[in-house]
Amino acid sequence: GKTIPPLPGSGMPPMIGHAVEEYLPLTARKNECLDCHDKPDRIGKPVAIGKARPAPTNHYVDRSGALALAGAQYNCMACHAPQADAPPLVRNTSQ
């Protein structure tokens, strides 16, 4: 199947490309985002279209030679916003 390359280092957190309501609230003990995105062995590898991107390296800490999700990284929505199918609030006439 088709794959998309890893994200370049733009510094911007990517948008969440799917609905999130069924996963809320996110807590340190209950975070279903991690079921699909906590894949440190997949960091930097191409991702098949429609498949979940792994959380990036900066979301992890090194624990005895193995990457483990940093405790402060459980609240995905603090940085990542879900995409919305909504009209723009202001008309953009830039060219």
PDB file of C-alpha atoms in Angstrom:
ATOM      1  CA  GLY A   1       0.000   0.000   0.000  1.00  0.00           C
ATOM      2  CA  LYS A   2       0.907   3.644  -0.200  1.00  0.00           C
ATOM      3  CA  THR A   3       2.932   5.222   2.571  1.00  0.00           C
ATOM      4  CA  ILE A   4       3.600   8.770   3.671  1.00  0.00           C
ATOM      5  CA  PRO A   5       7.039   9.780   4.947  1.00  0.00           C
ATOM      6  CA  PRO A   6       7.700  10.796   8.562  1.00  0.00           C
ATOM      7  CA  LEU A   7       6.770  14.388   9.411  1.00  0.00           C
ATOM      8  CA  PRO A   8       9.505  16.954   8.851  1.00  0.00           C
ATOM      9  CA  GLY A   9      10.666  18.879  11.918  1.00  0.00           C
ATOM     10  CA  SER A  10       8.363  21.893  11.484  1.00  0.00           C
ATOM     11  CA  GLY A  11       7.937  22.344  15.223  1.00  0.00           C
ATOM     12  CA  MET A  12       4.144  22.539  14.932  1.00  0.00           C
ATOM     13  CA  PRO A  13       2.139  19.771  16.612  1.00  0.00           C
ATOM     14  CA  PRO A  14       0.098  18.010  13.915  1.00  0.00           C
ATOM     15  CA  MET A  15      -3.673  18.253  13.924  1.00  0.00           C
ATOM     16  CA  ILE A  16      -5.656  15.218  15.076  1.00  0.00           C
ATOM     17  CA  GLY A  17      -7.195  13.798  11.915  1.00  0.00           C
ATOM     18  CA  HIS A  18     -10.141  12.013  13.533  1.00  0.00           C
ATOM     19  CA  ALA A  19     -12.962  12.591  16.032  1.00  0.00           C
ATOM     20  CA  VAL A  20     -11.859  12.523  19.674  1.00  0.00           C
ATOM     21  CA  GLU A  21     -15.086  12.731  21.682  1.00  0.00           C
ATOM     22  CA  GLU A  22     -15.241   8.997  22.351  1.00  0.00           C
ATOM     23  CA  TYR A  23     -11.733   9.113  23.883  1.00  0.00           C
ATOM     24  CA  LEU A  24     -12.389  11.952  26.347  1.00  0.00           C
ATOM     25  CA  PRO A  25     -11.572  12.706  29.043  1.00  0.00           C
ATOM     26  CA  LEU A  26      -7.849  11.947  28.789  1.00  0.00           C
ATOM     27  CA  THR A  27      -6.167  11.197  32.080  1.00  0.00           C
ATOM     28  CA  ALA A  28      -2.759   9.856  33.081  1.00  0.00           C
ATOM     29  CA  ARG A  29      -4.401   6.472  33.761  1.00  0.00           C
ATOM     30  CA  LYS A  30      -6.873   6.418  30.837  1.00  0.00           C
ATOM     31  CA  ASN A  31      -5.580   7.553  27.471  1.00  0.00           C
ATOM     32  CA  GLU A  32      -6.835   5.568  24.501  1.00  0.00           C
ATOM     33  CA  CYS A  33      -4.720   7.721  22.132  1.00  0.00           C
ATOM     34  CA  LEU A  34      -1.756   5.668  23.278  1.00  0.00           C
ATOM     35  CA  ASP A  35      -3.347   2.434  22.056  1.00  0.00           C
ATOM     36  CA  CYS A  36      -2.488   3.542  18.504  1.00  0.00           C
ATOM     37  CA  HIS A  37       0.193   6.218  18.897  1.00  0.00           C
ATOM     38  CA  ASP A  38       2.537   4.795  21.578  1.00  0.00           C
ATOM     39  CA  LYS A  39       4.794   2.986  19.105  1.00  0.00           C
ATOM     40  CA  PRO A  40       8.388   4.143  19.746  1.00  0.00           C
ATOM     41  CA  ASP A  41       9.766   1.382  17.489  1.00  0.00           C
ATOM     42  CA  ARG A  42       7.949   3.034  14.530  1.00  0.00           C
ATOM     43  CA  ILE A  43       9.406   6.556  15.008  1.00  0.00           C
ATOM     44  CA  GLY A  44      11.007   7.838  11.815  1.00  0.00           C
ATOM     45  CA  LYS A  45       9.574   5.082   9.626  1.00  0.00           C
ATOM     46  CA  PRO A  46       7.041   5.637   6.834  1.00  0.00           C
ATOM     47  CA  VAL A  47       3.402   5.290   7.870  1.00  0.00           C
ATOM     48  CA  ALA A  48       0.771   3.646   5.674  1.00  0.00           C
ATOM     49  CA  ILE A  49      -2.002   6.027   4.679  1.00  0.00           C
ATOM     50  CA  GLY A  50      -4.860   5.688   7.148  1.00  0.00           C
ATOM     51  CA  LYS A  51      -2.611   4.292   9.890  1.00  0.00           C
ATOM     52  CA  ALA A  52      -1.647   6.090  13.110  1.00  0.00           C
ATOM     53  CA  ARG A  53       1.611   8.035  13.323  1.00  0.00           C
ATOM     54  CA  PRO A  54       3.745   7.163  16.323  1.00  0.00           C
ATOM     55  CA  ALA A  55       4.275   9.851  18.935  1.00  0.00           C
ATOM     56  CA  PRO A  56       7.636  11.554  18.254  1.00  0.00           C
ATOM     57  CA  THR A  57      10.867  11.014  20.162  1.00  0.00           C
ATOM     58  CA  ASN A  58      10.397  14.210  22.217  1.00  0.00           C
ATOM     59  CA  HIS A  59       7.353  12.599  23.878  1.00  0.00           C
ATOM     60  CA  TYR A  60       9.562   9.897  25.434  1.00  0.00           C
ATOM     61  CA  VAL A  61      12.230   9.496  28.079  1.00  0.00           C
ATOM     62  CA  ASP A  62      14.996   6.910  28.117  1.00  0.00           C
ATOM     63  CA  ARG A  63      14.440   4.347  30.867  1.00  0.00           C
ATOM     64  CA  SER A  64      17.316   1.893  31.043  1.00  0.00           C
ATOM     65  CA  GLY A  65      17.856   1.890  27.296  1.00  0.00           C
ATOM     66  CA  ALA A  66      14.166   1.691  26.350  1.00  0.00           C
ATOM     67  CA  LEU A  67      11.897   4.575  25.369  1.00  0.00           C
ATOM     68  CA  ALA A  68       8.923   5.144  27.674  1.00  0.00           C
ATOM     69  CA  LEU A  69       6.264   7.808  27.249  1.00  0.00           C
ATOM     70  CA  ALA A  70       7.058  10.792  29.459  1.00  0.00           C
ATOM     71  CA  GLY A  71       4.476  11.184  32.228  1.00  0.00           C
ATOM     72  CA  ALA A  72       3.711  14.796  31.296  1.00  0.00           C
ATOM     73  CA  GLN A  73       2.774  13.751  27.746  1.00  0.00           C
ATOM     74  CA  TYR A  74      -0.536  12.060  28.573  1.00  0.00           C
ATOM     75  CA  ASN A  75      -2.710  15.111  27.727  1.00  0.00           C
ATOM     76  CA  CYS A  76      -2.478  15.023  23.931  1.00  0.00           C
ATOM     77  CA  MET A  77      -5.077  17.777  23.513  1.00  0.00           C
ATOM     78  CA  ALA A  78      -2.885  20.286  25.336  1.00  0.00           C
ATOM     79  CA  CYS A  79      -0.899  20.651  22.088  1.00  0.00           C
ATOM     80  CA  HIS A  80      -2.821  18.767  19.389  1.00  0.00           C
ATOM     81  CA  ALA A  81      -6.192  20.081  18.222  1.00  0.00           C
ATOM     82  CA  PRO A  82      -8.771  17.984  16.392  1.00  0.00           C
ATOM     83  CA  GLN A  83      -9.612  19.075  12.862  1.00  0.00           C
ATOM     84  CA  ALA A  84     -13.101  20.461  12.459  1.00  0.00           C
ATOM     85  CA  ASP A  85     -15.293  20.539   9.374  1.00  0.00           C
ATOM     86  CA  ALA A  86     -16.372  24.127   9.984  1.00  0.00           C
ATOM     87  CA  PRO A  87     -16.469  27.230   7.800  1.00  0.00           C
ATOM     88  CA  PRO A  88     -13.695  29.792   8.425  1.00  0.00           C
ATOM     89  CA  LEU A  89     -14.565  32.549  10.898  1.00  0.00           C
ATOM     90  CA  VAL A  90     -12.980  35.221   8.710  1.00  0.00           C
ATOM     91  CA  ARG A  91     -12.863  35.318   4.930  1.00  0.00           C
ATOM     92  CA  ASN A  92      -9.314  35.000   3.643  1.00  0.00           C
ATOM     93  CA  THR A  93      -8.525  37.064   0.551  1.00  0.00           C
ATOM     94  CA  SER A  94      -4.747  36.471   0.573  1.00  0.00           C
ATOM     95  CA  GLN A  95      -3.187  35.527  -2.755  1.00  0.00           C
TER      96      GLN A  95
END
